[in-house]
mmCIF file of C-alpha atoms in Angstrom:
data_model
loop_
_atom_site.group_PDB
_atom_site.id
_atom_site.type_symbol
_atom_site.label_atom_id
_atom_site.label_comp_id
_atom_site.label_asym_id
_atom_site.label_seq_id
_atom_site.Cartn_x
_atom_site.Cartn_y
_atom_site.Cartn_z
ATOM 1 C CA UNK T 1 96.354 105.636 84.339
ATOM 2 C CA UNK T 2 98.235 107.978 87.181
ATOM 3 C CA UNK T 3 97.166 106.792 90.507
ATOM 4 C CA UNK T 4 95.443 110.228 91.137
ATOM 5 C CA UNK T 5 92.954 109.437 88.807
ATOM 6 C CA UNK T 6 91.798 106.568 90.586
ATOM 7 C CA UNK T 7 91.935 107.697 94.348
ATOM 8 C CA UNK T 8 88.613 108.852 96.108
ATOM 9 C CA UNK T 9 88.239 112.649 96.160
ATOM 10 C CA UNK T 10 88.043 113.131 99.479
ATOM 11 C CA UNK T 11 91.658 111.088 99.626
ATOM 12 C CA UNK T 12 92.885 113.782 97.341
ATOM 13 C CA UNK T 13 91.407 116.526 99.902
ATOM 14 C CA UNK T 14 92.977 114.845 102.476
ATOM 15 C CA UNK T 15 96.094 114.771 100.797
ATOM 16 C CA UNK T 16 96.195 118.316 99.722
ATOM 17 C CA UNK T 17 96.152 118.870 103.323
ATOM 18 C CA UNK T 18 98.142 116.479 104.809
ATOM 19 C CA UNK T 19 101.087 118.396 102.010
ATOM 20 C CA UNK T 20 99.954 121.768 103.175
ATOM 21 C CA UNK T 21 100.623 120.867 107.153
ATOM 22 C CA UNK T 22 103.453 119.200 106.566
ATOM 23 C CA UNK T 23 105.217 122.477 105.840
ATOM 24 C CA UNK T 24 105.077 123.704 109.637
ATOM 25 C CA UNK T 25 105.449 120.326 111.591
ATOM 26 C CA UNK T 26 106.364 116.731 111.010
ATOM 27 C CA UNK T 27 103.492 114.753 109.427
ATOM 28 C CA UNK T 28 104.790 112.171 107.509
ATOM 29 C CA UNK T 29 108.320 110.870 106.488
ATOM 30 C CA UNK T 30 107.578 110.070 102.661
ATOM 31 C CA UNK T 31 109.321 112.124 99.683
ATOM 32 C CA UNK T 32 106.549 114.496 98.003
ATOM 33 C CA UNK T 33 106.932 112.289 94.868
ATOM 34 C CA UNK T 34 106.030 109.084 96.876
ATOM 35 C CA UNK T 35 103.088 110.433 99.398
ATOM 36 C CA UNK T 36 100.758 109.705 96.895
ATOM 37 C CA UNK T 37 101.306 106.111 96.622
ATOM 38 C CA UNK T 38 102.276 105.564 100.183
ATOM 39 C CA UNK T 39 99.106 106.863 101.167
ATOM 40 C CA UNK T 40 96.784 105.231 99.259
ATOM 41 C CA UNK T 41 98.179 101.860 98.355
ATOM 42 C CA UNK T 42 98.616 101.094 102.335
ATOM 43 C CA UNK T 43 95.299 102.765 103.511
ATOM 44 C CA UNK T 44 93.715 100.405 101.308
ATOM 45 C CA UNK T 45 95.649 97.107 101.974
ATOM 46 C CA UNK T 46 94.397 97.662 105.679
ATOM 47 C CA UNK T 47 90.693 97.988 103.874
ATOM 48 C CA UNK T 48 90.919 95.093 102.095
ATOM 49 C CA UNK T 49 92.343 93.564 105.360
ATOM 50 C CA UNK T 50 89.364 94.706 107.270
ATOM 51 C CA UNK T 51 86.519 93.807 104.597
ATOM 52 C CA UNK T 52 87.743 90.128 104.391
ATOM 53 C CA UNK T 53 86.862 90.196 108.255
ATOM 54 C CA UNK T 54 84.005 91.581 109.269
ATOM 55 C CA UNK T 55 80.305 93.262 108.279
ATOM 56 C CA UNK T 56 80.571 95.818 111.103
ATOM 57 C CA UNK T 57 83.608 98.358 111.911
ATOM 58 C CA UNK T 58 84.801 99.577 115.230
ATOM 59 C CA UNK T 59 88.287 100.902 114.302
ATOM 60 C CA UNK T 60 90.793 102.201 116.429
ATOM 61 C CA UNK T 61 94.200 103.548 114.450
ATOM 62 C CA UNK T 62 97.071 104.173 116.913
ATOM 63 C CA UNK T 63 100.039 106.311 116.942
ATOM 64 C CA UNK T 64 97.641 107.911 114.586
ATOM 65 C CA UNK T 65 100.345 110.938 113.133
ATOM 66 C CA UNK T 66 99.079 112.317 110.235
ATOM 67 C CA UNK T 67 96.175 110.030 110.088
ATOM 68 C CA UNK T 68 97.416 107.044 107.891
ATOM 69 C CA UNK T 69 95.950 105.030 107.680
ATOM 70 C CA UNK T 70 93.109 106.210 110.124
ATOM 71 C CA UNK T 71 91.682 108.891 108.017
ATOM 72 C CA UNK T 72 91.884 107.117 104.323
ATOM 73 C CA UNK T 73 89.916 103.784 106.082
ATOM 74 C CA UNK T 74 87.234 106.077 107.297
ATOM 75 C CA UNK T 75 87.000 107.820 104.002
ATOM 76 C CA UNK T 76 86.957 104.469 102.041
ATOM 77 C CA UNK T 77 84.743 102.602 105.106
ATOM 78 C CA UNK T 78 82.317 105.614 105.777
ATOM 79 C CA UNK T 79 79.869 103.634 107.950
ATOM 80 C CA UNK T 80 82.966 103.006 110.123
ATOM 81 C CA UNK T 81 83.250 103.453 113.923
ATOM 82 C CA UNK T 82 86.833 105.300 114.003
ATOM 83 C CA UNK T 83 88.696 106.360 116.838
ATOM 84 C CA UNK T 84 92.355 108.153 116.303
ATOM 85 C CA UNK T 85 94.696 107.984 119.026
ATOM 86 C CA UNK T 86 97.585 110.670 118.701
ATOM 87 C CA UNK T 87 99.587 112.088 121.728
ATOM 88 C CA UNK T 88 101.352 114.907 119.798
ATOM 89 C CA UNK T 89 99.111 117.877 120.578
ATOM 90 C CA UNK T 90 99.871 119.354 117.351
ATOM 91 C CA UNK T 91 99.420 116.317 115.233
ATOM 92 C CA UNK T 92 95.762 115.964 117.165
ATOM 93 C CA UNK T 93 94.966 119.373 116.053
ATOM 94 C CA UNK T 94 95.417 118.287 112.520
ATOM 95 C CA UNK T 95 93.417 115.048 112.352
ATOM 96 C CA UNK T 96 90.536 117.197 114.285
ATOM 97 C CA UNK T 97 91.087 120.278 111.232
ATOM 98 C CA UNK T 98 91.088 117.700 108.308
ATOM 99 C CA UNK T 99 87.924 115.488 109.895
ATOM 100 C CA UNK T 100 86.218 118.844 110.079
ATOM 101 C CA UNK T 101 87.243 119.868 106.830
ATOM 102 C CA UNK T 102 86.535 116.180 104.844
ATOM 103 C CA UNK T 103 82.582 116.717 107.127
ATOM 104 C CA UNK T 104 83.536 113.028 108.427
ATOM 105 C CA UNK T 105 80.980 111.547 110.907
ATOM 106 C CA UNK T 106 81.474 108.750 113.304
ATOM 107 C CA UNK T 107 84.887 109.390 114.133
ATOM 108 C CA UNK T 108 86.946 111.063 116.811
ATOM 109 C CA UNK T 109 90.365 111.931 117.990
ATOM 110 C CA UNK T 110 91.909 111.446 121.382
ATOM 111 C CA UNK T 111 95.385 113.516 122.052
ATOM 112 C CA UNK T 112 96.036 110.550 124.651
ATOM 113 C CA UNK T 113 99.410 108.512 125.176
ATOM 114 C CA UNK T 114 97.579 105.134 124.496
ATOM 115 C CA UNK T 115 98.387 103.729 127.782
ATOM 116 C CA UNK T 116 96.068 106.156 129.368
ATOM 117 C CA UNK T 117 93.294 104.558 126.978
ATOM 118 C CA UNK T 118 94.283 100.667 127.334
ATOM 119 C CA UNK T 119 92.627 99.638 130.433
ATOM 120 C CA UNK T 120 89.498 101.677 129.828
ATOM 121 C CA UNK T 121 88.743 100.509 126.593
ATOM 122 C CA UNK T 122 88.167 96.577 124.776
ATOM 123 C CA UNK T 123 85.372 97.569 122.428
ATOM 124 C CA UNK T 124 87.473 97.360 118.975
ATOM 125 C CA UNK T 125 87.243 94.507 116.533
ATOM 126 C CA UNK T 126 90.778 96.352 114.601
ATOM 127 C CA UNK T 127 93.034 98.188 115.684
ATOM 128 C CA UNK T 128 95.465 99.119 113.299
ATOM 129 C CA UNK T 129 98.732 101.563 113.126
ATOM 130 C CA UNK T 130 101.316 102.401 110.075
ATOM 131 C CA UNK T 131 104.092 103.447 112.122
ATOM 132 C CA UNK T 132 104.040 102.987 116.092
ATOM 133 C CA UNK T 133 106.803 100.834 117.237
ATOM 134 C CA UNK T 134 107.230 97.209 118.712
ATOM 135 C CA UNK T 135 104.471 97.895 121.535
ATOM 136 C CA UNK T 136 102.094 97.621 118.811
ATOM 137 C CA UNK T 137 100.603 94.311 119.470
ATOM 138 C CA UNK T 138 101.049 94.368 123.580
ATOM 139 C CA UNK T 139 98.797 97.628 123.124
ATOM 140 C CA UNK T 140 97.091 96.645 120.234
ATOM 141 C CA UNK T 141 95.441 93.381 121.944
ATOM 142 C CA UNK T 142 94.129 95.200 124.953
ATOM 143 C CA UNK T 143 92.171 97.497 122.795
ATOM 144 C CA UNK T 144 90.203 94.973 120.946
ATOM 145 C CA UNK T 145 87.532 92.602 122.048
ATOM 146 C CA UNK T 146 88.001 89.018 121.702
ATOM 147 C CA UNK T 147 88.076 88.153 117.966
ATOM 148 C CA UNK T 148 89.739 91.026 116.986
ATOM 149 C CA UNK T 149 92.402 92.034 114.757
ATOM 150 C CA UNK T 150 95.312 94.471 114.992
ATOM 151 C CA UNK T 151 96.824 95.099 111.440
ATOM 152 C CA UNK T 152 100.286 96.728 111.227
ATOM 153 C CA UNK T 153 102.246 97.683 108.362
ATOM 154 C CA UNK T 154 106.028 97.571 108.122
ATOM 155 C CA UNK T 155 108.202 98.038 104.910
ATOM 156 C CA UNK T 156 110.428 95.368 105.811
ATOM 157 C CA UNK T 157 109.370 92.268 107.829
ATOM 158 C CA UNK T 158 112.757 92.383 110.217
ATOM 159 C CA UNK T 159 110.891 93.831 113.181
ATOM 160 C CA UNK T 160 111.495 91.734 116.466
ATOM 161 C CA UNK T 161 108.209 91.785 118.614
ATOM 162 C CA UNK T 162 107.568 90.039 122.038
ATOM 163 C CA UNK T 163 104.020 88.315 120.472
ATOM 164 C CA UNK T 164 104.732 87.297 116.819
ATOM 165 C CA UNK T 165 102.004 87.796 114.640
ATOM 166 C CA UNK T 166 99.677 85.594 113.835
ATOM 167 C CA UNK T 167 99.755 86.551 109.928
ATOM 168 C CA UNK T 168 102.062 88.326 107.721
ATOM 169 C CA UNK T 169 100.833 89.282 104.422
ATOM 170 C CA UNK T 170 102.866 90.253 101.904
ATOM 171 C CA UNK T 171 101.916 93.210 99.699
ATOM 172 C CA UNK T 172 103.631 95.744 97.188
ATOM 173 C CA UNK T 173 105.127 98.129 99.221
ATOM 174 C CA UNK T 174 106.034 95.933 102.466
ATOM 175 C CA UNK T 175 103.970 93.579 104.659
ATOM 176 C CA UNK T 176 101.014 93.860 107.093
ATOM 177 C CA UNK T 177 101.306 91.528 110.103
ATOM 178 C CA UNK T 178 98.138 90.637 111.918
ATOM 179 C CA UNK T 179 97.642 89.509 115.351
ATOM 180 C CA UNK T 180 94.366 88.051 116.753
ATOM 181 C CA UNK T 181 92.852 88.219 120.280
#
């Protein structure tokens, strides 16, 4: 069975899109042949991740780019809370376009720098984030209220950061490291 065949149809939308875009500004870094998989098999490690946790969702995705995981979660976690966090104006404009377009409820975008958002807000129980750097947790942690989790995924577990994870789960295509507050 190809993996399309077993991917929600709104993924597929999604990913239509996410191709589409990609041809005017940087939206991803994965080969055309390999978006597929990327996409889908790491969206939905940080589902399972998130199901093993909790009953209720208040999600915050980071450094959100072009919305992986963000956007796959909420598709495959519809009575999520969501919030994307993107700086890049552009990259904003796209996650706004494709929420529109996929009729997605319960979930917004902020074109912020996430250290404007870190003080105001504590309400998350995850945060997670595919691709934003070795702030992650420092960030991460202020976001979410006590007993929650940030998730991050990394290819190779060789990244150096100041609060070591809690967890590190191995999984197919790389780890995800989880940190708890």
């Amino acid at each position: 069975m190809k993996i399309c065949e077993k991917i929600h149809p709104k993924v597929l939308i999604y990913l239509d899109e996410l191709k589409k875009w990609s041809n005017f500004f940087n939206l991803h870094s994965f080969d055309e042949k390999d978006l597929e998989k990327e996409v889908w098999e790491v969206s939905t490690y940080f589902v399972k991740e998130i199901k093993n946790t909790a009953t209720a969702y208040q999600i915050c995705d980071i450094g959100s780019g072009g919305g992986i995981p963000g956007i796959v979660i909420k598709i495959l976690l519809p009575e999520s809370e969501m919030l994307l966090i993107e700086s890049n104006r552009k990259k904003a404009h796209f996650l706004k376009k494709t929420i529109h377009l996929l009729k997605l409820k319960k979930i917004s975008v902020l074109n912020q720098d996430v250290r404007q958002v870190i003080n105001a807000n504590s309400s998350f129980n995850f945060v997670t984030s595919r691709a934003f750097g070795l702030k992650f947790p420092e960030y991460a942690l202020k976001l979410l209220k006590k007993g929650g989790d940030a998730l991050y995924f990394v290819k190779k577990n060789n990244k150096k950061f100041k609060i070591e994870p809690a967890e590190v789960k191995k999984c197919p295509l790389g780890y995800i490291l989880k940190w708890v507050k």
